[in-house]
Coordinates of C-alpha atoms and ligand atoms in Angstrom, one line a residue:
X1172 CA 25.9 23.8 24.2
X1173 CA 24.4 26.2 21.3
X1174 CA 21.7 24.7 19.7
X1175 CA 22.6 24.0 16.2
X1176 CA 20.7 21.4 14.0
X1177 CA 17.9 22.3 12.3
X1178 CA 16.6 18.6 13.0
X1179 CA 17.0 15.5 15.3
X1180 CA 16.6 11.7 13.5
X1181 CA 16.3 9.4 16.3
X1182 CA 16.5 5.4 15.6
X1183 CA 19.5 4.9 13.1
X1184 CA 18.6 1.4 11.8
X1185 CA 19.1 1.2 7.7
X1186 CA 15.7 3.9 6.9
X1187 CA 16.9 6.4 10.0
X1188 CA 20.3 5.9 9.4
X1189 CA 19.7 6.6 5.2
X1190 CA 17.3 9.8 6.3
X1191 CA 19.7 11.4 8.4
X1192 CA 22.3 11.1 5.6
X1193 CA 19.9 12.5 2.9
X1194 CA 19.2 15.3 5.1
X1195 CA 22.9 15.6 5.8
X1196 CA 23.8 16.1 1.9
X1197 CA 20.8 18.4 2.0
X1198 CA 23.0 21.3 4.1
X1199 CA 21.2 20.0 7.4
X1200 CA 22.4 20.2 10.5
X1201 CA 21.5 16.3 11.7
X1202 CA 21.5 15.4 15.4
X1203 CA 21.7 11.8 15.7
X1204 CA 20.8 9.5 18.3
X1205 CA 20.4 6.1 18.7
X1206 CA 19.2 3.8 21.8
X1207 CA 22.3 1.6 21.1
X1208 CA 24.9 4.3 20.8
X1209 CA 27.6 2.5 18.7
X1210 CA 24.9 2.3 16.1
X1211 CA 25.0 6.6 16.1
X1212 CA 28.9 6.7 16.7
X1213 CA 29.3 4.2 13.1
X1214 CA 27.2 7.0 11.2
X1215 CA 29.3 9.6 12.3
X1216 CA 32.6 8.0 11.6
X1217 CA 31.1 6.3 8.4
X1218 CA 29.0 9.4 7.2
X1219 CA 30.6 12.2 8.3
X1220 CA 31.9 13.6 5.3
X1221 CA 29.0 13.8 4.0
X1222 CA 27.1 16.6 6.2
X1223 CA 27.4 18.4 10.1
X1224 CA 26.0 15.0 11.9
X1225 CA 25.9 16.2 16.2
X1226 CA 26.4 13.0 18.2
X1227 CA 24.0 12.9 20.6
X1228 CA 24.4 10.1 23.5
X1229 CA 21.1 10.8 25.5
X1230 CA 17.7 12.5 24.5
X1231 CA 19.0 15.2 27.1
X1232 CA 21.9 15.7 24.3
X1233 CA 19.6 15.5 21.7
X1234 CA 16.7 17.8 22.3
X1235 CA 19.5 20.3 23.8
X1236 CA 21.3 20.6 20.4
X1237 CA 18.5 20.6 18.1
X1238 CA 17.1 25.1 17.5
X1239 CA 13.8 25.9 18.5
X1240 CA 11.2 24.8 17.8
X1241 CA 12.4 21.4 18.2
X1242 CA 11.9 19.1 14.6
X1243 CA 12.1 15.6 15.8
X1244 CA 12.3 12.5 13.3
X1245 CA 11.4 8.8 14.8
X1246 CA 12.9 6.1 13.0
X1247 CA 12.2 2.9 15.3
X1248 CA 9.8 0.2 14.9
X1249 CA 6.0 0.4 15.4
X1250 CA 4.2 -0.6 18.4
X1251 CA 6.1 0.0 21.7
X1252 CA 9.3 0.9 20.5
X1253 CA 7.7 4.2 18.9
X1254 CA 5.4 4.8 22.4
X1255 CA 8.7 4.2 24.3
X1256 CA 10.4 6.7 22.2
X1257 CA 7.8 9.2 22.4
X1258 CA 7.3 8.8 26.4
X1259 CA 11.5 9.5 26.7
X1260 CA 11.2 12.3 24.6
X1261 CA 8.0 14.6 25.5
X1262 CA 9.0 15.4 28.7
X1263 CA 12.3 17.2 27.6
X1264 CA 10.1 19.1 24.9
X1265 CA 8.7 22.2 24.8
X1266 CA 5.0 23.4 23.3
X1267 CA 5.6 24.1 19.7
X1268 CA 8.3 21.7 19.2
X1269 CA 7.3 18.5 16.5
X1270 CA 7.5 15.2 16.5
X1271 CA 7.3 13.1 13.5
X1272 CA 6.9 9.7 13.5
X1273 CA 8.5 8.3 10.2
X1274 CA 7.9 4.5 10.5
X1275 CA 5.1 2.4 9.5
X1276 CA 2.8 3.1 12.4
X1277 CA -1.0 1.6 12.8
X1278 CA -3.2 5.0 12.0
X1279 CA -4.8 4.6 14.7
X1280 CA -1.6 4.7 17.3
X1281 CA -1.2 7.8 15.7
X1282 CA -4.7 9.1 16.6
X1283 CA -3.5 8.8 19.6
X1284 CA -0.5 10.2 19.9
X1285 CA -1.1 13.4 18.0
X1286 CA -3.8 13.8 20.6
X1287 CA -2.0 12.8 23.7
X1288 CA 1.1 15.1 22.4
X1289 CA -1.2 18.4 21.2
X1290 CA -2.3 18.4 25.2
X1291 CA 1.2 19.3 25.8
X1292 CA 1.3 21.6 23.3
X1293 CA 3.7 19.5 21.0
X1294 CA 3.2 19.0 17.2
X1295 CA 2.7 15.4 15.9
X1296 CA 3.5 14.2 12.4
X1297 CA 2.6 11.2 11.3
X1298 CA 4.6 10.2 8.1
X1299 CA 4.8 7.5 6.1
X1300 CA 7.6 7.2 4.0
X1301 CA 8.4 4.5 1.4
X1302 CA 11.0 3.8 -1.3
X1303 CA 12.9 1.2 1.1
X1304 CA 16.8 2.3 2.0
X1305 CA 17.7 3.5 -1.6
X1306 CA 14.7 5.8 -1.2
X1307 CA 15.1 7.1 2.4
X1308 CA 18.8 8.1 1.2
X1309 CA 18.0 9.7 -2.3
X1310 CA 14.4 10.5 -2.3
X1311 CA 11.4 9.1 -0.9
X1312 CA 8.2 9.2 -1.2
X1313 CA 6.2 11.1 2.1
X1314 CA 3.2 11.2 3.6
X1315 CA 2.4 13.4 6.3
X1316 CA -0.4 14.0 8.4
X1317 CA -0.9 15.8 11.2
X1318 CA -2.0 19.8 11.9
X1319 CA -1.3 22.2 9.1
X1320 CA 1.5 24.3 12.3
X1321 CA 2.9 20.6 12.2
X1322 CA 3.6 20.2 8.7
X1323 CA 4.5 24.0 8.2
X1324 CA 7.7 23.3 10.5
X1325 CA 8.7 20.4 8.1
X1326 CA 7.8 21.4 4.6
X1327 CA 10.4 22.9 3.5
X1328 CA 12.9 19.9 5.2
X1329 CA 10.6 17.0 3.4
X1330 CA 10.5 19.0 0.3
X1331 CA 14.4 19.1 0.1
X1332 CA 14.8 15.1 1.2
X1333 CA 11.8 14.0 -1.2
X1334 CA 11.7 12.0 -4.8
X1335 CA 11.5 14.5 -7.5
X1336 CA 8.9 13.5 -9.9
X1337 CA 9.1 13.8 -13.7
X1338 CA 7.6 17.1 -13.6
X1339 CA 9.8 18.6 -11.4
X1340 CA 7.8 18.4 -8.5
X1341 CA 8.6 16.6 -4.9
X1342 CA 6.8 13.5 -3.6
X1343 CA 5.6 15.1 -0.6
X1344 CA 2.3 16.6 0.2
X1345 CA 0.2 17.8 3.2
X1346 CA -2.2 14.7 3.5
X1347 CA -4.6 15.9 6.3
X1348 CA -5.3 15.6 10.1
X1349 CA -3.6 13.3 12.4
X1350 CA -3.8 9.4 11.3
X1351 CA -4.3 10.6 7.6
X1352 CA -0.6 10.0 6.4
X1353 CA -0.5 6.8 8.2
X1354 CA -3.8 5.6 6.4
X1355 CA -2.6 6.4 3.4
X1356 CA 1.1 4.7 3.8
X1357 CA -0.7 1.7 4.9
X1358 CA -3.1 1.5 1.6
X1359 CA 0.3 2.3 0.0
X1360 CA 1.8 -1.1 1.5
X1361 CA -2.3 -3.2 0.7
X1362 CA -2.0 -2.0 -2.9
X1363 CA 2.2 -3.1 -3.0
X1364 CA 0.8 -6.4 -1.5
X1365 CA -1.5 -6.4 -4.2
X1366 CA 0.7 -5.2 -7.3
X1367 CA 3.2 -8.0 -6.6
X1368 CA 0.6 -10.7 -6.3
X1369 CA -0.7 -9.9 -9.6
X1370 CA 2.4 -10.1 -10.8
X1371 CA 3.1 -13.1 -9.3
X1372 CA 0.5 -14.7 -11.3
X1373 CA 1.0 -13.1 -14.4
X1374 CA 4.6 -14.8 -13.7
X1375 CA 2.9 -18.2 -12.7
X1376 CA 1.0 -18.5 -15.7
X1377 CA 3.7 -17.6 -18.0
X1378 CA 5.7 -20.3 -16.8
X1379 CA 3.3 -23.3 -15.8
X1380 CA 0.9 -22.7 -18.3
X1381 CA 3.2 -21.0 -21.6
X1382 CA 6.3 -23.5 -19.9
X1383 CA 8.5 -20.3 -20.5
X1384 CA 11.8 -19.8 -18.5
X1385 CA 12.4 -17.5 -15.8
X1386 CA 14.7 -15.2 -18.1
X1387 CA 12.6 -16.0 -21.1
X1388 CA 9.8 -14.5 -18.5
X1389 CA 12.0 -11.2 -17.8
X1390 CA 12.0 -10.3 -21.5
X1391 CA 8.4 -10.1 -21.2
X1392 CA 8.7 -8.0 -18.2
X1393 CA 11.0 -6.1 -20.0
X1394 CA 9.0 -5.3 -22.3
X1395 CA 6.1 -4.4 -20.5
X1396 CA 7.7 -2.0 -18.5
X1397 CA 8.1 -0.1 -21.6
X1398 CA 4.1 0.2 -22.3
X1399 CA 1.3 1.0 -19.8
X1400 CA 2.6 -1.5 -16.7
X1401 CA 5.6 1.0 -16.0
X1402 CA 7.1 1.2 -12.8
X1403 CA 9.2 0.2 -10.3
X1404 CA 8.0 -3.1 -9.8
X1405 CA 7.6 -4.6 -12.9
X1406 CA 11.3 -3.6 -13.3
X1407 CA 12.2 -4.9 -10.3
X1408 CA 10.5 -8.0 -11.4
X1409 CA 12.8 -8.4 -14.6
X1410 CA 15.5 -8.0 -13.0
X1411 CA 14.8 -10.5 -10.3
X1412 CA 13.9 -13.3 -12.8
X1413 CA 16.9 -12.6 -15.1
X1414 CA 19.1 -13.2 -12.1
X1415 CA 21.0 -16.9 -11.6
X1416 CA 21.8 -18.1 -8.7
X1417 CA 25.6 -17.7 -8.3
X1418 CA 26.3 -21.5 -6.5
X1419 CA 23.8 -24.0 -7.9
X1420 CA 23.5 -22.1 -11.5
X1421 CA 20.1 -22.4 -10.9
X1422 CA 17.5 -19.3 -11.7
X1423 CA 17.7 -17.4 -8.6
X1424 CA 13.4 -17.7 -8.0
X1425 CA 13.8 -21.1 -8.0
X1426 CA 16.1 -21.5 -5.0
X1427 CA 14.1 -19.0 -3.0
X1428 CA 11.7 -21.0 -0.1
X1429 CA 8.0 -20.3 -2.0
X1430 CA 6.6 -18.9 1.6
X1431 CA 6.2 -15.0 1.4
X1432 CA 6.6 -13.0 4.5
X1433 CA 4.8 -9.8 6.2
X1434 CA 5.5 -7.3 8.4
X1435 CA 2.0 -6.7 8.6
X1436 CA 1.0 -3.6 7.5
X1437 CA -1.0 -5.5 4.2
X1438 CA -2.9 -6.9 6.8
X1439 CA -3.7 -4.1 8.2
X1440 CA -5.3 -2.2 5.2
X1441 CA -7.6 -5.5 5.0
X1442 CA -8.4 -5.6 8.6
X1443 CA -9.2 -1.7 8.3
X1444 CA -11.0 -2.3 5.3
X1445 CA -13.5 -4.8 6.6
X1446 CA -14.2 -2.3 9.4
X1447 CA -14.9 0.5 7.1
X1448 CA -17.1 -2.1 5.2
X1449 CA -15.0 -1.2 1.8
X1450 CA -14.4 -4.3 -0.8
X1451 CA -10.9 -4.5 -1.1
X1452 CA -10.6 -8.0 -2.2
X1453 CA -7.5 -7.8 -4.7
X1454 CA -5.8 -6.9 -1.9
X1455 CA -7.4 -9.4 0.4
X1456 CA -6.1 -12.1 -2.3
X1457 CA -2.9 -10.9 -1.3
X1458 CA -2.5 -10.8 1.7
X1459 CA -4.0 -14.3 1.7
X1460 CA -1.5 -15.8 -0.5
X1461 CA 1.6 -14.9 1.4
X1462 CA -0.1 -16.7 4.0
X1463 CA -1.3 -19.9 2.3
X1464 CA 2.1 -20.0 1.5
X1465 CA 3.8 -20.4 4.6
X1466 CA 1.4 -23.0 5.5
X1467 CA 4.2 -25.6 4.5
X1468 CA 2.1 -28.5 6.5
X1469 CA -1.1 -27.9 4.8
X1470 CA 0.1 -27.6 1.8
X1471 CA 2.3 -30.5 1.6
X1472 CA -1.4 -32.3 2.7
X1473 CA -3.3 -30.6 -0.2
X1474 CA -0.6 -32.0 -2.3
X1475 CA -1.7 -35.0 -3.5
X1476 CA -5.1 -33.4 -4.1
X1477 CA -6.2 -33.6 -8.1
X1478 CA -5.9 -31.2 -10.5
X1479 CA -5.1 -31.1 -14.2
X1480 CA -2.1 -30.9 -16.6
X1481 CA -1.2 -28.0 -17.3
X1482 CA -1.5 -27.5 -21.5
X1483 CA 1.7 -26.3 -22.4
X1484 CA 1.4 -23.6 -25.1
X1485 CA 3.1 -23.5 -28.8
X1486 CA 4.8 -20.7 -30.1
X1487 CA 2.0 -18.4 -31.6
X1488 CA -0.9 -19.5 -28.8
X1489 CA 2.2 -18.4 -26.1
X1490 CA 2.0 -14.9 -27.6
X1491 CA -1.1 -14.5 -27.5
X1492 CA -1.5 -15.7 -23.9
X1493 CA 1.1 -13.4 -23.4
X1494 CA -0.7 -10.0 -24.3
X1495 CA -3.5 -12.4 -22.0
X1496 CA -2.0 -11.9 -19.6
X1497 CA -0.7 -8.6 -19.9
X1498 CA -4.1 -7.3 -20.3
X1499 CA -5.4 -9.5 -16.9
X1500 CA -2.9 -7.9 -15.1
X1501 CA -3.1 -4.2 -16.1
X1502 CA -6.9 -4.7 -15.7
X1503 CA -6.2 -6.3 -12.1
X1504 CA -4.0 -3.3 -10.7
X1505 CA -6.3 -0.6 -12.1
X1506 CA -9.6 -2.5 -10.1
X1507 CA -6.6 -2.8 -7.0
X1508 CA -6.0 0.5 -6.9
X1509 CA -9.9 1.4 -7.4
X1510 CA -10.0 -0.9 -4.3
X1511 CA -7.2 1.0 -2.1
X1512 CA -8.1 4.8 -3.3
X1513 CA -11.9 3.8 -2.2
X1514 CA -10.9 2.8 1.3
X1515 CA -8.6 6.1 1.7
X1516 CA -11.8 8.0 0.7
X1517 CA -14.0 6.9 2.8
X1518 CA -11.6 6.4 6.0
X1519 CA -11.2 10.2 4.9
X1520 CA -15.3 10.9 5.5
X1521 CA -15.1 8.8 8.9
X1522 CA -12.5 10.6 9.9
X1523 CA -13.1 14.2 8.6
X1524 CA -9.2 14.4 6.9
X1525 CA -10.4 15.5 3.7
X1526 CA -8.1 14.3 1.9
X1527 CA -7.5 14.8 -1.7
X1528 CA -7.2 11.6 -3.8
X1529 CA -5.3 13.5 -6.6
X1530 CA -2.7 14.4 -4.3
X1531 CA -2.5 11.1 -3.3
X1532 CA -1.9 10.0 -6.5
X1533 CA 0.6 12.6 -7.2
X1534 CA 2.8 11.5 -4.3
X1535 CA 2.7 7.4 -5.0
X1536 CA 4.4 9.0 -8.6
X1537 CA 7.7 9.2 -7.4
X1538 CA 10.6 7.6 -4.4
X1539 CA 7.7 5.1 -3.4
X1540 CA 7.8 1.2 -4.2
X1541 CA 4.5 1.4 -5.9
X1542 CA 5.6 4.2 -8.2
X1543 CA 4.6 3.7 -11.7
X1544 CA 3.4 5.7 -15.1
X1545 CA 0.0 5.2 -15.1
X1546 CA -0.6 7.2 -11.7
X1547 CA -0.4 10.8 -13.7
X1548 CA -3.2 9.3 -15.3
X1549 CA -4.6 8.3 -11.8
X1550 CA -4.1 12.1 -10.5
X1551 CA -5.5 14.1 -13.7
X1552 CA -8.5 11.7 -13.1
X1553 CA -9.3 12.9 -9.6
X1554 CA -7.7 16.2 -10.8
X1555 CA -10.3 16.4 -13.2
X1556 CA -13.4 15.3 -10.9
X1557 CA -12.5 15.1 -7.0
X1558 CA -15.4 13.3 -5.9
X1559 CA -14.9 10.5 -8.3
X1560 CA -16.8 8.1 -7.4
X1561 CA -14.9 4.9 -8.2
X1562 CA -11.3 5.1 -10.3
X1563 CA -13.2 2.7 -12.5
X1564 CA -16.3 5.7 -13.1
X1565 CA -13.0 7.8 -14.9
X1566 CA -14.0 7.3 -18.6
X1567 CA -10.2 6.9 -19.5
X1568 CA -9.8 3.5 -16.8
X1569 CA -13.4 2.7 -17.9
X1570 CA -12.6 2.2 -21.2
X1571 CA -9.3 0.3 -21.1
X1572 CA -10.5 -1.9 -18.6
X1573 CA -13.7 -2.3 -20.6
X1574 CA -10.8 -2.9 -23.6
X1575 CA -9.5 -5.4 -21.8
X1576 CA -11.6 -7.6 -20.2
X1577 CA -11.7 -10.4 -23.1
X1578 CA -8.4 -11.3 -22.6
X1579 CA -8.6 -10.8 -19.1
X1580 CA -11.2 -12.9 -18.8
X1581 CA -9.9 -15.6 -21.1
X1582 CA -6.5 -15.4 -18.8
X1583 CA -8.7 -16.2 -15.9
X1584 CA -10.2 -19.1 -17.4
X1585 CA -6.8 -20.6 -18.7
X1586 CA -5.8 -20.3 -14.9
X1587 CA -8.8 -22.2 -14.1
X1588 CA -8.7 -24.6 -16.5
X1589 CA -4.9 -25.6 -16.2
X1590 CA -5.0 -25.6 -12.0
X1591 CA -2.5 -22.8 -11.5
X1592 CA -3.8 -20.8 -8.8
X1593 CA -4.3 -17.0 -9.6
X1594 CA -6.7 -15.7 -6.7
X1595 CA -6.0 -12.0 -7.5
X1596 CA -7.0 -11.7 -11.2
X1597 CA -10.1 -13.5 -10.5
X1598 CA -10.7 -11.4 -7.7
X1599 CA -10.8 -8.6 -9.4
X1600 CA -12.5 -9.5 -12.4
X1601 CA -15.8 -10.4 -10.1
X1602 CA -14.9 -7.2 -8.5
X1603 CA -15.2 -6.1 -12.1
X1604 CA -18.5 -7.8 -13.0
X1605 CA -20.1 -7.1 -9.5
X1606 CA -19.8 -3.6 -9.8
X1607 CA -21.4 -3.8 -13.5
X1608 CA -24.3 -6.1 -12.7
X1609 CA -27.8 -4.9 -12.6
X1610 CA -28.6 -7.5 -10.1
X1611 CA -26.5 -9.2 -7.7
X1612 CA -27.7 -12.5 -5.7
X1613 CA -28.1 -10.2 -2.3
X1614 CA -31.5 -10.2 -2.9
X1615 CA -31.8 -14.1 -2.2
X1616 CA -29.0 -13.4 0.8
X1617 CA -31.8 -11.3 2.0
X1618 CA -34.9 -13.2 1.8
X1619 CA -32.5 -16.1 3.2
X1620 CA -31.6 -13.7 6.6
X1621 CA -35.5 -12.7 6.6
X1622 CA -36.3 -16.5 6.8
X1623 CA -34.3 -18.0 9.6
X1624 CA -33.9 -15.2 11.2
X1625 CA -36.5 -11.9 10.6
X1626 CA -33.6 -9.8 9.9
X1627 CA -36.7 -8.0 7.3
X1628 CA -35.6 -6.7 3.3
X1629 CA -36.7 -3.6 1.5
X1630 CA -38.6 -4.4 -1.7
X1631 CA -37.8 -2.8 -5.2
X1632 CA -41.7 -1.7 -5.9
X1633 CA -42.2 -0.1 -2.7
X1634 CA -40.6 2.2 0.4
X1635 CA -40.5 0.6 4.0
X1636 CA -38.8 -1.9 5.5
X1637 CA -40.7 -5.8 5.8
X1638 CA -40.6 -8.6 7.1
X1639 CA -42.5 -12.1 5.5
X1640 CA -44.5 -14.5 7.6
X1641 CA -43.2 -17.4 5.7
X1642 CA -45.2 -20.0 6.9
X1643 CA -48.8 -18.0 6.1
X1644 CA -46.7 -16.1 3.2
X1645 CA -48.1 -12.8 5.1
X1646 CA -45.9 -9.4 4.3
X1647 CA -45.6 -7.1 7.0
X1648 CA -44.5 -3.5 7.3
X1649 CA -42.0 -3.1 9.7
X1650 CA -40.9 0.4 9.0
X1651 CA -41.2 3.2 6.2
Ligands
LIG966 C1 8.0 1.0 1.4 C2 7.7 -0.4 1.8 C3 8.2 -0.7 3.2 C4 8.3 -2.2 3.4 C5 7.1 -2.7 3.9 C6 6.6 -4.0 3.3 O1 7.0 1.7 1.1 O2 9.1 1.4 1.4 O3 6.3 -0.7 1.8 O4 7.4 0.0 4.1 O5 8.9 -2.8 2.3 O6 7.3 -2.9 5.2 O7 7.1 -5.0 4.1 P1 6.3 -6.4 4.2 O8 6.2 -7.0 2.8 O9 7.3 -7.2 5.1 O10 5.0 -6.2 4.9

């Protein structure tokens, strides 16, 4: 057979499937294959208007129809599936031929099979790409890492499938070396985790503690994705909570089992986080709360536990704890996405992928699920100075966050006084005061590890490293 299509999507569930379309309407040439072939033959009989789909049965078919050098999309699941996928295919490649893996892989898989695959000579992509099946089908957002040859083969393919941003501009960009477009789809998915917990709470409080409806509750959200809090999932929000449910009548968030879910990859960006010793406790929060959640047992235990009536609010106090709470929750994304853009930088300096937070930034604008207004303001920031130190050292975040914290801090303590739980505003408001205080209590955590167990301090008025005798009271150097 004469090799025709420009590009191979193996792995048709609903994001492969979705990708292989959008590349279709594109003008690509789209061999498709799938390990349950009736999955493939449906998107050719379902799709095929839409684009030149080549049904392949086997990854013999496959790899034989696709033009050299080979471009290779993998749609299955992380873990195994995507090494099993990989090990079928490499063999029947040839050096120079690219792989990309477009699922949600662990960064650190993808270490390794860039590395393993470059020894043969083949090109390995790792991409994230977010936006769920609406974006995989008309735009989503995509982040790539792997070698610069890599990406060359692909740009001008990811540009055409991308989200176009405001500006014009595609929601693609060249994130770095191997594992670097995985890292950053993963802190992608922590900060997601983190941006619907917050407004969780904001929704909790609004309706425990104001006694508001669920559609009363939308309004608000309507309303606030019209000011600073834009974006896809503060609309998605409103819509959600406006929504009955069609049988009982009920609003549709009350006849939804309170036990979130995970696929895991929040979990990751924690697990990675505490590795690379960065704070990332807003996202922690979150990633704790879906799974205090589905503790059904414990909590049904912890149920008859005390706690206080919640103060129901009148009219003009409700309005007022509304802009609370608007305030506690723009405050609470802009410390979770200090949180997130930290870990990416400095899993960028322990890796060596150098990779530029603006761009970053610039991507999440557009076809992703965290895409919202205020991340121009988040590019021109590291636009402005790359080495930012903290999103929270940009004077423009400095100062609304400064702005805000009165209200934020008042939201907190209505949480806390009326027993509904908000772990991720509170989290980030001692992120908040941490960072600002001149003194934090490590200084007693030290003295405390010195005593029991000589782990020695440094002292403020002198160089060196000591160690106290604390039964003579005798300070020793240990070290300069
Ligand atoms: C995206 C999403 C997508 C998915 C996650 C979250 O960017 O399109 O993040 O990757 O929704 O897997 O799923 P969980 O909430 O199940 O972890």
């Amino acid at each position: 057979m004469h090799p025709t299509a420009h590009v191979g999507v193996t792995g048709l569930a609903v994001m492969g499937r979705n990708l292989a379309r959008n590349l279709a309407r594109h003008g690509y040439t789209v061999a498709v294959h799938n390990r349950t072939p009736a999955r493939m033959r449906a998107l050719v009989t379902d799709f095929g208007h839409e684009g030149t789909f080549i049904a392949a049965e086997s990854p013999v078919e496959m790899v034989a129809a696709l033009q050299r050098p080979r471009r290779l999309i993998v749609m299955v699941q992380a873990g195994q599936a995507t090494d099993d996928v990989i090990a079928e295919y490499a063999p029947l490649l040839d050096p120079g031929d690219v792989v990309v893996d477009g699922g949600n892989a662990h960064f650190a898989d993808t270490r390794r099979r860039e590395a393993a695959l470059r020894e043969r000579g083949i090109h390995f992509l790792g991409t994230g790409i977010s936006g769920g099946e609406e974006g995989a089908l008309d735009g989503p957002s995509i982040m790539p890492g792997g070698s610069p040859q890599a990406y060359q083969l692909l740009a001008p393919v990811l540009n055409d499938i991308a989200a176009v941003m405001p500006d014009g501009a595609r929601a693609v960009a060249h994130l770095g070396p191997d594992g670097a477009g995985h890292f950053v789809k993963m802190v992608h998915n922590g900060i997601e985790y983190a941006d619907m917990q917050l407004i969780a709470e904001a929704y909790h409080l609004l309706r425990h503690a104001a006694g508001w409806s669920p559609a009363r509750i939308a309004e608000v959200f309507r309303r606030w994705n019209a000011g600073r809090l834009n974006s896809y999932l503060i609309e998605v929000t409103a819509e959600v909570l406006a929504h009955y449910d069609a049988d009982s009548g009920l609003p549709f968030v009350d006849v939804i089992a309170d036990a979130a879910e995970q696929k895991g990859t929040g979990r990751w960006t924690v697990q990675t986080a505490l590795d690379l010793g960065i704070p990332v406790s807003g996202i922690a929060e979150a990633v704790f709360a879906r799974s205090l959640s589905g503790h059904t047992a414990l909590r049904a235990t912890g149920a008859a536990l005390p706690g206080p009536a919640p103060t129901l609010l009148g009219e003009r106090d409700a309005a007022r704890f509304t802009d609370q709470v608007e305030q506690a929750l723009y405050a609470s994304k802009v410390i979770s996405y200090a949180q997130g853009l930290h870990q990416i930088q400095a899993a960028s300096e322990t890796y060596g992928w150098n990779i530029d937070l603006a761009t970053v930034a610039a991507v999440w604008r557009a076809g992703c699920i965290i895409r919202a207004a205020f991340l121009d303001r988040v590019r021109d920031a590291y636009t402005t100075d790359p080495a930012l130190p903290s999103l929270l050292a940009d004077p423009g975040f400095a100062g609304e966050v400064g702005a805000a914290q009165l209200p934020w801090r008042l939201a907190v303590s209505h949480a806390a006084r009326d027993g509904v739980p908000a772990p991720a505003f509170a989290a980030a408001l001692a992120y908040y005061d941490s960072l600002r205080s001149p003194r934090l209590p490590a200084a007693l955590t030290q003295a405390q590890r010195d005593y029991f167990g000589a782990h020695t301090y440094r002292r403020t008025d002198r160089p060196g490293t000591f160690h106290t005798r604390w039964d003579t009271d005798r300070t020793e150097l240990k070290s300069n």
